[in-house]
XYZ file of C-alpha atoms in Angstrom:
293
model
C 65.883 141.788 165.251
C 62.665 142.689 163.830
C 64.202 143.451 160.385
C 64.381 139.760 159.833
C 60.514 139.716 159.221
C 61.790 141.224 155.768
C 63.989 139.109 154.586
C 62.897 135.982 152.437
C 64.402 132.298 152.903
C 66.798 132.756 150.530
C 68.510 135.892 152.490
C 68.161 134.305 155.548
C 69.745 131.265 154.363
C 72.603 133.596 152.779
C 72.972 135.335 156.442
C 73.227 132.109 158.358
C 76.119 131.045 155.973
C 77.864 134.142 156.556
C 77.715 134.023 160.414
C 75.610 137.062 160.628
C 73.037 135.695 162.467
C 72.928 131.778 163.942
C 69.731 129.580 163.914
C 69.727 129.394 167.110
C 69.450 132.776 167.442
C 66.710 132.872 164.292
C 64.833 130.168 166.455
C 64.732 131.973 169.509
C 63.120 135.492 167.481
C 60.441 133.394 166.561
C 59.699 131.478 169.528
C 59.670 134.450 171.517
C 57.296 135.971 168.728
C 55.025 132.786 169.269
C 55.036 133.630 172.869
C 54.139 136.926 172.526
C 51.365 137.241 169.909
C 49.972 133.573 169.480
C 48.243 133.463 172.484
C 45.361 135.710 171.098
C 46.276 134.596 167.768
C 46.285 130.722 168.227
C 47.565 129.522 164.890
C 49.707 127.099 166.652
C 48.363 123.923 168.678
C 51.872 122.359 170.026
C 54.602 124.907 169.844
C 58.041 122.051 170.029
C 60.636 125.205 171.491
C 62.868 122.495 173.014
C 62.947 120.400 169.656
C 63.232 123.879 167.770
C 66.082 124.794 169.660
C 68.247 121.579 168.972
C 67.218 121.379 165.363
C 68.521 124.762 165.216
C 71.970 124.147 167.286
C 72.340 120.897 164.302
C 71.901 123.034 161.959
C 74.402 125.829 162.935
C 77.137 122.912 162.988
C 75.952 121.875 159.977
C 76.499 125.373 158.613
C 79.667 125.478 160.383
C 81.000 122.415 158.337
C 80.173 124.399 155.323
C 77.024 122.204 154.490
C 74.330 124.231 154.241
C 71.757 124.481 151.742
C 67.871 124.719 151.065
C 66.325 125.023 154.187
C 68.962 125.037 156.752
C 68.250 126.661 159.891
C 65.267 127.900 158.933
C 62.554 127.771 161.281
C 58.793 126.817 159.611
C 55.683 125.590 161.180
C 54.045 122.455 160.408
C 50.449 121.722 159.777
C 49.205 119.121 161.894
C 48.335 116.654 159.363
C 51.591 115.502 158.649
C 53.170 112.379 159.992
C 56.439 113.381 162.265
C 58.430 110.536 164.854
C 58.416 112.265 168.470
C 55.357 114.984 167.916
C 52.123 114.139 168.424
C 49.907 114.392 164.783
C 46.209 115.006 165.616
C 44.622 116.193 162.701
C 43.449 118.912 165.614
C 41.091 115.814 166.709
C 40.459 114.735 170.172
C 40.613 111.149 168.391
C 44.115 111.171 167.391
C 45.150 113.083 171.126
C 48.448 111.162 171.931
C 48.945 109.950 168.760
C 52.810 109.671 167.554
C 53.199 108.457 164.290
C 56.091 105.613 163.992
C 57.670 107.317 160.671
C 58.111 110.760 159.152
C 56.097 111.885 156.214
C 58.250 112.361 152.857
C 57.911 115.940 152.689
C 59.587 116.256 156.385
C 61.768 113.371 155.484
C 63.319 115.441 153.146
C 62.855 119.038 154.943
C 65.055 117.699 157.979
C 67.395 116.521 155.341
C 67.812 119.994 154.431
C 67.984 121.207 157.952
C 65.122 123.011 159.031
C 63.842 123.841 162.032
C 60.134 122.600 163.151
C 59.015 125.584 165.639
C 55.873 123.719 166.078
C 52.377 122.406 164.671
C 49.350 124.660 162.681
C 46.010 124.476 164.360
C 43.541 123.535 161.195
C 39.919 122.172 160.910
C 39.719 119.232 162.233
C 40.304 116.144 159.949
C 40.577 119.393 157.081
C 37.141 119.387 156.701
C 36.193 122.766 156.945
C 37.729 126.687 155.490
C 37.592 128.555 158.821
C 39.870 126.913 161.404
C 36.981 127.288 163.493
C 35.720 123.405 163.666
C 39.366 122.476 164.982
C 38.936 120.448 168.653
C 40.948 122.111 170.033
C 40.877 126.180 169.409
C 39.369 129.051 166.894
C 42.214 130.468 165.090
C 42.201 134.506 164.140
C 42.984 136.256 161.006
C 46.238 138.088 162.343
C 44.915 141.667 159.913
C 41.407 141.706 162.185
C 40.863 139.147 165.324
C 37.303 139.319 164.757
C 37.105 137.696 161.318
C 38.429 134.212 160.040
C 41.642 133.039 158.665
C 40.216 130.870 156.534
C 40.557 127.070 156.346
C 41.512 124.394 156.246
C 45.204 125.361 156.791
C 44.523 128.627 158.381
C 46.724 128.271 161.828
C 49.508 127.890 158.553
C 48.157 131.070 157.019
C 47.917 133.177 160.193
C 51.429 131.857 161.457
C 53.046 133.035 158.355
C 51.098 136.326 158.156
C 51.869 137.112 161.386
C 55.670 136.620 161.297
C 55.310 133.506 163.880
C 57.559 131.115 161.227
C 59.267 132.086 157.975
C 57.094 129.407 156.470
C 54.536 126.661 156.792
C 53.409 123.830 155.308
C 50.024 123.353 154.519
C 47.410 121.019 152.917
C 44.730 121.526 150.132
C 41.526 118.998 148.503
C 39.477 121.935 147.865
C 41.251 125.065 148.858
C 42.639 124.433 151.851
C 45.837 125.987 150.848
C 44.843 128.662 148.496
C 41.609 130.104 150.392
C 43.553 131.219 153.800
C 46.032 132.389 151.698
C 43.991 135.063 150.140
C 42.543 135.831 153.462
C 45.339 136.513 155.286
C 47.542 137.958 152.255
C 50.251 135.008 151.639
C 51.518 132.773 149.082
C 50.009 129.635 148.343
C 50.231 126.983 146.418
C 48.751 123.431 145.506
C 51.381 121.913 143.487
C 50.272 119.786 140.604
C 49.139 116.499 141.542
C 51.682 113.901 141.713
C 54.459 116.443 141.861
C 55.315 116.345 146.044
C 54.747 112.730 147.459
C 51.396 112.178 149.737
C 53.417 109.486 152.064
C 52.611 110.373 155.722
C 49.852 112.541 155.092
C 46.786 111.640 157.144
C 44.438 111.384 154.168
C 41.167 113.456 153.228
C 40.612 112.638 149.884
C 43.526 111.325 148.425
C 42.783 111.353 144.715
C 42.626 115.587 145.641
C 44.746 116.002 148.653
C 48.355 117.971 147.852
C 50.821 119.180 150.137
C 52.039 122.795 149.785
C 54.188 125.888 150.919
C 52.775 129.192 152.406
C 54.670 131.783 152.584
C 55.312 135.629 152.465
C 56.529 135.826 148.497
C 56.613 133.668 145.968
C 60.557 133.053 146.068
C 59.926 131.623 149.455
C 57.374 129.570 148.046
C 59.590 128.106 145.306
C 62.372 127.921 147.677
C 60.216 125.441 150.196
C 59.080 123.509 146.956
C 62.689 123.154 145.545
C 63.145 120.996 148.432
C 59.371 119.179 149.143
C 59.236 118.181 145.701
C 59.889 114.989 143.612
C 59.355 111.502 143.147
C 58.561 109.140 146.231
C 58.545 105.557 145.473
C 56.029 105.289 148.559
C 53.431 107.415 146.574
C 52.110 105.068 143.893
C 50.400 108.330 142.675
C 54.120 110.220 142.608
C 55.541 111.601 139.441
C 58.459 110.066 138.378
C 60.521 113.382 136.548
C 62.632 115.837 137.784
C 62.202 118.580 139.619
C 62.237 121.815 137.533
C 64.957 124.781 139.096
C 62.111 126.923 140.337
C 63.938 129.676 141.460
C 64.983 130.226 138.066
C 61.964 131.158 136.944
C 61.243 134.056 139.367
C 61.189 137.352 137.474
C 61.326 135.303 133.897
C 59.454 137.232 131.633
C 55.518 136.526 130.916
C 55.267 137.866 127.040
C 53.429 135.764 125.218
C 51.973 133.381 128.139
C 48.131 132.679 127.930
C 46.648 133.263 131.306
C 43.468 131.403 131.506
C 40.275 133.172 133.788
C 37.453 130.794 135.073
C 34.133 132.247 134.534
C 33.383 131.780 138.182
C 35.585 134.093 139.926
C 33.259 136.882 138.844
C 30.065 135.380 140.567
C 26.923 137.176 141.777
C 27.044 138.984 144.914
C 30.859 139.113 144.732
C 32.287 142.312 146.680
C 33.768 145.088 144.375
C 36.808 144.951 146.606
C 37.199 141.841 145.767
C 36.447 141.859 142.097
C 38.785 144.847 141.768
C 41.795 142.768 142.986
C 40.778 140.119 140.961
C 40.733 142.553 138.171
C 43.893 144.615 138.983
C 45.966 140.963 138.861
C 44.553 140.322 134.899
C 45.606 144.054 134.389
C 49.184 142.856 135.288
C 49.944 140.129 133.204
C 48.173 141.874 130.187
C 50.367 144.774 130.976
C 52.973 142.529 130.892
C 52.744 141.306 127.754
C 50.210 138.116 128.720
C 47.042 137.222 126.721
């Protein structure tokens, strides 16, 4: 079973129609993962095993009506920031303990609509104020490549989740970096959409004129494959974009010749760490390599 850590949403999704493999049985790989790494790990606060399980056994009838699609039977982890019926949102605050939200938030409106399967919810810093995961209420979350050093913040139970191979994806939230930052410290994709782009509408709110919801994942199909389904227009956003959503699939392995790649001044700041600066540096070589300016 341990080959399905290499094999993106899209393959999985393709197995699970064939009847190679059954959510239910994808569920219970991961939950047993969770069981058996995350308690030195702790990237998850609530791990919802009972819930996982019968979102999974939906979505294998589901599949076996021939209606899958997107996200179906996929198993992902949750931040827990988002607005969910039945599962307690807490912002990993003592001051929300017990509290159940009376409505789903947009983005998991429309991710049970495709199926998926919610293994649990991401420890973060509390209220997302912080880039550690170590000001959560609740735990100190590792970086899954070295236990003694961060996983960044504030989505970093997201991050070390999906590093770790305890969900094939998360969701995640980002004002300032909250997305992006754990990413790079634990090695996954991720991405802050463009503002307007994936409504806000159940999202307990940091700063709201910055505050995006976004995938992260292990490649950046999975990443377009979770945003395929996030994304669009939500008349409950005011601050929602009303166009449609682009086929972004389509655009993985499109060509980059002739692209402008623009590179802010302040990546290269004093003090930086050559290892770092080298990575940065390798990634321009790429594009220019490829044809970018």
């Amino acid at each position: 079973m341990e080959e399905l850590l290499n094999k993106n949403v899209l393959e999985l999704g393709e197995a699970l129609r064939r009847k190679e493999i059954s959510s239910v049985e994808l569920t219970t790989f991961y939950l047993e993962r969770i069981r058996k790494y995350d308690g030195e790990l702790r990237s998850y606060l609530r791990v919802t095993g009972d819930l996982a399980l019968e979102m999974a056994r939906a979505a294998d009838e589901k599949l076996r009506r021939g209606e899958g699609e997107g996200l179906t039977g996929i198993p992902l982890g949750i931040k827990d920031i988002l607005c969910m019926t039945n599962i307690e949102t807490t912002c990993a605050s003592q001051i929300l303990k017990g509290f159940i939200a009376p409505y789903d938030a947009t983005v998991i409106r429309r991710m049970k609509g495709s199926g998926f399967v919610n293994l649990g919810r991401l420890n973060m810093d509390e209220f997302a104020m912080g880039s550690s995961t170590e000001n959560s209420s609740f735990q100190v979350t590792k970086n899954p490549w070295d236990l003694e050093r961060i996983p960044g913040g504030s989505s970093g139970g997201s991050a070390a989740a999906v590093a770790a191979g305890l969900c094939v994806a998360a969701l995640g939230t980002d004002t300032g970096g909250s997305i992006r930052q754990p990413a790079g410290l634990c090695g996954t994709v991720g991405l802050k959409p463009t503002y307007g782009r994936i409504s806000r509408y159940g999202l307990v709110a940091f700063a709201s004129s910055l505050d995006q919801i976004g995938p992260l994942t292990r490649s950046v199909k999975d990443c377009a494959a979770v945003l395929q389904v996030i994304a669009g227009h939500d008349p409950m956003d005011s601050t929602s974009i009303p166009q449609p959503v682009p086929d972004y699939l389509s655009f993985i392995g499109r060509d980059v010749k002739g692209l402008r790649v623009g590179i802010p001044r302040e990546y290269f700041i004093e003090g930086m760490e050559e290892d770092v600066k080298g990575s940065v540096e390798s990634a321009i070589k790429v594009f220019e390599r490829n044809g970018a300016s």
